[in-house]
Short mmCIF file of C-alpha atoms in Angstrom, two decimals:
data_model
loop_
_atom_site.label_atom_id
_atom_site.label_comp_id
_atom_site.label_asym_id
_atom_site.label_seq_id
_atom_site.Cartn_x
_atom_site.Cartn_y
_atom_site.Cartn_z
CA UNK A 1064 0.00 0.00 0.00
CA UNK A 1065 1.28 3.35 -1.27
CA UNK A 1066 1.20 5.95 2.12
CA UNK A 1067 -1.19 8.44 1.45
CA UNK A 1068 1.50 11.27 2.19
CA UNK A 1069 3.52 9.68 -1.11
CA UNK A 1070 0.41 9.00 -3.14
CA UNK A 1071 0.18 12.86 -2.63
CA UNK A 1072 3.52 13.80 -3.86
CA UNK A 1073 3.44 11.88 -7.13
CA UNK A 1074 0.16 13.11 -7.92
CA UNK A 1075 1.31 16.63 -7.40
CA UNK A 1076 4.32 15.75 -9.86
CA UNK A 1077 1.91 14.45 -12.42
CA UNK A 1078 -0.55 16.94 -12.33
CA UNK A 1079 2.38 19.78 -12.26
CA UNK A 1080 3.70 18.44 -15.34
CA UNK A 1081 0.32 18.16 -17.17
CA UNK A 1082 -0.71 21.62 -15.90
CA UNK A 1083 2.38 23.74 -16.61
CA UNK A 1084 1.32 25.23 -19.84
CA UNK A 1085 3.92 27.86 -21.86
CA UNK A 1086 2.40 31.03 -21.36
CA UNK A 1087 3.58 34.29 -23.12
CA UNK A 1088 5.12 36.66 -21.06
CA UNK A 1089 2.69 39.43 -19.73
CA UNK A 1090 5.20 41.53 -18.27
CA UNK A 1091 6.26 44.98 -19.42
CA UNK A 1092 10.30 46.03 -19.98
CA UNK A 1093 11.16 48.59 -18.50
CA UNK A 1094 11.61 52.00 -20.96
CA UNK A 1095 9.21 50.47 -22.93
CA UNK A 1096 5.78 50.54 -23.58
CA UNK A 1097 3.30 47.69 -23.28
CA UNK A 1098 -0.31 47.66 -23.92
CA UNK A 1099 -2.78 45.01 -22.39
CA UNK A 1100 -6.28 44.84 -23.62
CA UNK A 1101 -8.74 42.65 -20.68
CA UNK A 1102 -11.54 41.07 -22.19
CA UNK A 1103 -14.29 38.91 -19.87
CA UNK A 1104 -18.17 38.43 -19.11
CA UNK A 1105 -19.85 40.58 -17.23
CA UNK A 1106 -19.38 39.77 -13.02
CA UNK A 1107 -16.14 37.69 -13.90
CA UNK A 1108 -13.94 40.21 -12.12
CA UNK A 1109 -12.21 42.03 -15.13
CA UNK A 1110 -11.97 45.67 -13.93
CA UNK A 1111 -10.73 44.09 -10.67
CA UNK A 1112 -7.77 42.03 -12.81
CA UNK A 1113 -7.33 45.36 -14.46
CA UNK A 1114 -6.24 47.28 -11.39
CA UNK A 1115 -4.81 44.35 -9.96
CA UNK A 1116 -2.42 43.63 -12.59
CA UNK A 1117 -1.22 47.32 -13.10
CA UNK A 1118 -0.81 47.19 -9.61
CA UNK A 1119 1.26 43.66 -9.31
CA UNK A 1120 3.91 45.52 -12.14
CA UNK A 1121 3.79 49.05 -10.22
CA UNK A 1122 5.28 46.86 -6.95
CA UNK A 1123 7.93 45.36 -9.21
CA UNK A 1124 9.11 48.96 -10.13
CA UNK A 1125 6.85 50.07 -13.58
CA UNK A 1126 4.76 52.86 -14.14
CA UNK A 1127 1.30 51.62 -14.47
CA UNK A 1128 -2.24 52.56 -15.50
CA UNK A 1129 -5.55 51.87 -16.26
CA UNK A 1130 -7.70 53.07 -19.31
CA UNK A 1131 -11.22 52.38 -18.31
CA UNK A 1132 -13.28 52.09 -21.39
CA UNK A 1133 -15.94 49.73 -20.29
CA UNK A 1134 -18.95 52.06 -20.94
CA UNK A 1135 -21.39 50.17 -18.93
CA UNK A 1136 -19.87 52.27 -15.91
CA UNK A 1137 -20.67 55.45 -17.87
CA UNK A 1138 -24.18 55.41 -19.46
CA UNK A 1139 -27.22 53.62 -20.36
CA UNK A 1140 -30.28 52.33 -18.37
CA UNK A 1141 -29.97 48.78 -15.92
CA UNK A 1142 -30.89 45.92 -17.03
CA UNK A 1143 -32.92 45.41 -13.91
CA UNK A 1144 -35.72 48.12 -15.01
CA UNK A 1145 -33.38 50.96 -13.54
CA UNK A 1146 -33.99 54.34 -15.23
CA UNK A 1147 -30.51 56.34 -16.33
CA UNK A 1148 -30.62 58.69 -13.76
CA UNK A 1149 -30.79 56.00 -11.41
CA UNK A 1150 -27.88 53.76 -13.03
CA UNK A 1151 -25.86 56.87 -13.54
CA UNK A 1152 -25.55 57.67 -10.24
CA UNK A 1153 -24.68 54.13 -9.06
CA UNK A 1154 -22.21 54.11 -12.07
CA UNK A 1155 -20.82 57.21 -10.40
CA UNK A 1156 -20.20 55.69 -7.13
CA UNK A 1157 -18.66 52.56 -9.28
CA UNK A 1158 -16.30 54.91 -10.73
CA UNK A 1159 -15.66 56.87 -7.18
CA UNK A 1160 -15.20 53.11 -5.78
CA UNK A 1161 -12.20 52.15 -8.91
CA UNK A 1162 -10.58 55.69 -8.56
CA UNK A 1163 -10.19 55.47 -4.83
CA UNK A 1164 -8.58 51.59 -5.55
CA UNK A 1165 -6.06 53.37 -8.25
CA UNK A 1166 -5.07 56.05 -5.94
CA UNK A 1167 -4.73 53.32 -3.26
CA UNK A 1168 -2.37 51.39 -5.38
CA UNK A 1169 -1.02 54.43 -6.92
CA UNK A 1170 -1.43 53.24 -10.56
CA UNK A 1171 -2.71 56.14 -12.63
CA UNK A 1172 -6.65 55.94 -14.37
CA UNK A 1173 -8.14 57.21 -16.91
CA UNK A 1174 -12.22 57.30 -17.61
CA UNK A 1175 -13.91 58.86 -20.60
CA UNK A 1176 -17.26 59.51 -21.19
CA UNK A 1177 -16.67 58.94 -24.96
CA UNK A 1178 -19.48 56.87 -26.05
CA UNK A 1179 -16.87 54.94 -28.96
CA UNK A 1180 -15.36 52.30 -26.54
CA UNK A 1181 -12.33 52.16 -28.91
CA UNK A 1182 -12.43 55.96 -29.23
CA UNK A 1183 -12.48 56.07 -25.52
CA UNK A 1184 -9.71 53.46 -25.20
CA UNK A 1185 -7.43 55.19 -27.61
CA UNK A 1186 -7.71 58.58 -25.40
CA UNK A 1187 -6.82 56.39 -22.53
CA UNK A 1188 -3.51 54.98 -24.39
CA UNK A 1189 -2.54 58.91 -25.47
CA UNK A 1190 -3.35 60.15 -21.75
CA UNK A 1191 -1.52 57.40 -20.31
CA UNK A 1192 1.58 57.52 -22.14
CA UNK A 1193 1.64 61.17 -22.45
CA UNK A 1194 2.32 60.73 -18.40
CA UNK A 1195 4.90 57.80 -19.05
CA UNK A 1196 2.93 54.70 -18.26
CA UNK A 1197 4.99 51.80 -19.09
CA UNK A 1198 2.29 49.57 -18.64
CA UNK A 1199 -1.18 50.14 -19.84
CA UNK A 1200 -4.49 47.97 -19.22
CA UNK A 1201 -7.03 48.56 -21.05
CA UNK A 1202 -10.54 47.64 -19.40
CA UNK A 1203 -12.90 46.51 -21.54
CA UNK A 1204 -16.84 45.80 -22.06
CA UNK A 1205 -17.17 43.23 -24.94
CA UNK A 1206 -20.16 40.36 -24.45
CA UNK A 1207 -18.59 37.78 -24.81
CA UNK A 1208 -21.51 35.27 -25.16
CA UNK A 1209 -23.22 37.77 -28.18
CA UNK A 1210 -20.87 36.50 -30.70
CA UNK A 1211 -21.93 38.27 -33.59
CA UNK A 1212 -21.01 41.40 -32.25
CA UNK A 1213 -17.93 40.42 -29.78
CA UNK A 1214 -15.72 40.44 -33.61
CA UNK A 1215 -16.48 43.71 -34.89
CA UNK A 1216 -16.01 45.57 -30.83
CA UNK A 1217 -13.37 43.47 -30.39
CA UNK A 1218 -11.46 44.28 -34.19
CA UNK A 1219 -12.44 48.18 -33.35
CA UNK A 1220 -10.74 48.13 -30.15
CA UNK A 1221 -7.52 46.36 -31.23
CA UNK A 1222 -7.13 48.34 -34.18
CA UNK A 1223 -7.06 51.61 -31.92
CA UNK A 1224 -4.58 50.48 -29.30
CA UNK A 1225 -2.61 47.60 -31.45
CA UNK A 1226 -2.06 46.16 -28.39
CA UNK A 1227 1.13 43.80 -27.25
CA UNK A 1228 -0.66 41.66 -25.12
CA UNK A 1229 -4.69 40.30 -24.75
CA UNK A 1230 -6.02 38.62 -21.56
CA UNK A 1231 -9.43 37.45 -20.99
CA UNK A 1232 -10.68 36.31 -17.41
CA UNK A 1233 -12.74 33.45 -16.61
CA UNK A 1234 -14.48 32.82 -13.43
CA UNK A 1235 -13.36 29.79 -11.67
CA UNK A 1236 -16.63 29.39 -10.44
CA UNK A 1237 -18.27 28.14 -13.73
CA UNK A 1238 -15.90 24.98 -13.11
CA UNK A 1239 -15.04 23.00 -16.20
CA UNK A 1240 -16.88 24.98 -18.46
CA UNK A 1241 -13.49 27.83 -17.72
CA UNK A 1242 -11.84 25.76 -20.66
CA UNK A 1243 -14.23 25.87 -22.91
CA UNK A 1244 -14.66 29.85 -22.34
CA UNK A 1245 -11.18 30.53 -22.82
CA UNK A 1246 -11.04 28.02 -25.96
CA UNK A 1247 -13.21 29.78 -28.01
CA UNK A 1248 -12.24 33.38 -26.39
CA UNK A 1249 -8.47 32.38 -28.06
CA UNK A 1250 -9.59 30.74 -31.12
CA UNK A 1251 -10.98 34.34 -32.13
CA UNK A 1252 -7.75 35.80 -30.64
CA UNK A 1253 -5.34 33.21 -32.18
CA UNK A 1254 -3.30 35.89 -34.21
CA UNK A 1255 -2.51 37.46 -31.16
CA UNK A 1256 -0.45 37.06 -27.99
CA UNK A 1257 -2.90 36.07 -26.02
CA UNK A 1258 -3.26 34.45 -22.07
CA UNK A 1259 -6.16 33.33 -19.83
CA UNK A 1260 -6.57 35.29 -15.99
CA UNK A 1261 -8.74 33.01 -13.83
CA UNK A 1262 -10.75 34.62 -11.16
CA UNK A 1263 -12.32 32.98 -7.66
CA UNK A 1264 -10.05 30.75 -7.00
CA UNK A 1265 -10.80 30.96 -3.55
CA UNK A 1266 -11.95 26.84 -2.40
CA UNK A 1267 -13.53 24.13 -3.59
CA UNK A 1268 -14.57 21.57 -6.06
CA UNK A 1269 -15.47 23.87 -8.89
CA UNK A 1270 -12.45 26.38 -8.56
CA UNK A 1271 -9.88 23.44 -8.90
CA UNK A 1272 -12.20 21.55 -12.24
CA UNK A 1273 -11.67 25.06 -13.64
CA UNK A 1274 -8.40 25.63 -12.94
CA UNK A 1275 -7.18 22.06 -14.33
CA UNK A 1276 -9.60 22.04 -17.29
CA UNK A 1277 -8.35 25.16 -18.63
CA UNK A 1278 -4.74 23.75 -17.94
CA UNK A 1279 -5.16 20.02 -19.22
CA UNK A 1280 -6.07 21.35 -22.73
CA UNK A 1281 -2.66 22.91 -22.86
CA UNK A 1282 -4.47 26.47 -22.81
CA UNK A 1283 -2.06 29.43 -21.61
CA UNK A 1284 -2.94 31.28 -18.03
CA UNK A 1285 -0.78 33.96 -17.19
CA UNK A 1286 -2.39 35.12 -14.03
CA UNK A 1287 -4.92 33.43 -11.21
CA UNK A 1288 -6.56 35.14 -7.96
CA UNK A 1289 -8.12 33.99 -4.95
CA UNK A 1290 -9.68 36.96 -3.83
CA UNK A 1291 -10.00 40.61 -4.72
CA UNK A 1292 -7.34 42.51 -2.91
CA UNK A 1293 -3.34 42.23 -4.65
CA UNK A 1294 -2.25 40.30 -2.18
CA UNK A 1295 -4.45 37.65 -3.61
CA UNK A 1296 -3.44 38.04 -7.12
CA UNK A 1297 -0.45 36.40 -8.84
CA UNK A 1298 1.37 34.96 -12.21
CA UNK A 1299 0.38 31.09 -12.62
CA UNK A 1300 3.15 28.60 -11.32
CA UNK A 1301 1.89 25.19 -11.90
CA UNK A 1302 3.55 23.66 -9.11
CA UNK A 1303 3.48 26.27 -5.92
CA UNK A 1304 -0.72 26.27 -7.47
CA UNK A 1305 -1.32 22.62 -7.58
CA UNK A 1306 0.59 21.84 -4.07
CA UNK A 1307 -1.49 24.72 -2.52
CA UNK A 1308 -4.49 23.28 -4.08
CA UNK A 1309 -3.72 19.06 -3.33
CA UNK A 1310 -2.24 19.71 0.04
CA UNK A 1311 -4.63 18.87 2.46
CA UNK A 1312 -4.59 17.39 6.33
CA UNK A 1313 -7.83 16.56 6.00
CA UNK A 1314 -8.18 13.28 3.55
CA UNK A 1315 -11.54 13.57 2.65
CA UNK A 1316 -10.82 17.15 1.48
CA UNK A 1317 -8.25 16.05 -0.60
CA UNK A 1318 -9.63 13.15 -2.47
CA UNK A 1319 -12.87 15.41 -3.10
CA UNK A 1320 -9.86 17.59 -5.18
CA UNK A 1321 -8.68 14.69 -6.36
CA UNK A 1322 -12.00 13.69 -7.77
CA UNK A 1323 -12.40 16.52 -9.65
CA UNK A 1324 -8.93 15.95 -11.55
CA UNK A 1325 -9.90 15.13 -14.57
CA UNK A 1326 -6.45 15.05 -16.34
CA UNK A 1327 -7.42 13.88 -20.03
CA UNK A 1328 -5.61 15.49 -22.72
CA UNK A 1329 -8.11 16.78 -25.86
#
């Protein structure tokens, strides 16, 4: 009988090596300039990434911003019956709420009330580099799940900010339908240099189905988080990830994880 303690450690080897995708590199040089476009569903966590990753290369010694040109936080009526007086007000505290976490960080923002998303985006890029942002993230508002206009958004906003790098989050918390999210999200990205964030990685079963089925299909994450504050945010190492995730003193806990391994190349 293989100890459970061993059992553990070869697993973890296995499952590193399956799970250690080669992602490309997200990080700015410094002197230079490097654009990031965020793409996700609505409630996955993007603007969150967005402040969270300018902020994760602002502690490593960058200048860092955010263009905000997700116009959902600017105009419009809610989708909940809300008049636009009503959803322009809560947009304003929304936008009070992101300013005060850039300030916090000290990463510099920019907000337009340009109804063009891609208009508003490329003011963002000028703004920001005119005050020498090495690292820019754009935020963005593209619906993912209405494909037929996701193409044309998407092609508008890349053509105004050509950017170097393009990132789209999944929630963890949709479990093992994460990989086939971030499939088709980089099957419409495929010429570019592209990466997957995951989001709510915080515990359990569906967190860790995510997290592997995005991996096992050899699909390239660049960034996961646990939580929402930085401290909780961080690039993807397979194997710190996976021990963190398979480590467990309680058995039960761990062969529930184990369960939900699923490590089946497609």
């Amino acid at each position: 009988t293989v100890p459970l303690e061993r059992m553990k450690e070869v697993i973890i080897t296995e499952v590193t090596r399956l799970m250690d995708t080669k992602t490309p590199c997200v990080a700015p040089r410094k002197g230079k300039r490097k654009v990031v476009v965020v793409a996700g569903l609505q409630g996955c966590g993007k603007t969150t990434v967005c402040v969270n990753l300018a902020t994760y290369y602002r502690n490593r010694g960058f200048r860092a911003g955010v263009a905000c040109s997700d116009q959902s936080r600017w105009d419009g009526a809610g989708p909940n019956g809300e008049t636009a007086e009503e959803m322009q007000r809560t947009k304003g505290l929304e936008m009070q709420s992101l300013r005060a976490a850039a300030d916090k960080a000290h990463i510099m923002l920019f907000g337009s009330f340009e109804e063009d998303p891609a208009a508003a985006a490329s003011e963002g890029l000028e703004s920001l580099m005119n005050e020498g942002a090495e690292l820019i993230v754009v935020d963005t508002h593209f619906a993912f799940d209405e494909a037929h206009n996701l193409m044309s958004e998407m092609n508008a906003m890349l053509d105004a900010v050509e950017p170097d790098h393009l990132a789209f989050v999944v929630d963890a918390q949709v479990g093992r339908d994460a990989a086939e999210l971030a499939h088709n999200f980089l099957q419409l990205s495929s010429h570019l240099n592209s990466s997957i964030i995951l989001t709510k990685l915080d515990e359990g079963v569906r967190g860790a189905g995510a997290l592997t089925a995005v991996a096992s299909r050899g699909l390239p994450i660049s960034f996961v988080s646990s939580g929402t504050e930085i401290e909780n945010f961080d690039r993807f190492e397979a194997g710190s990830l996976v021990r963190h995730m398979m480590l467990s003193k309680d058995h039960r806990g761990f062969m529930e994880r184990l369960r939900s391994v699923e490590m089946v190349k497609s």
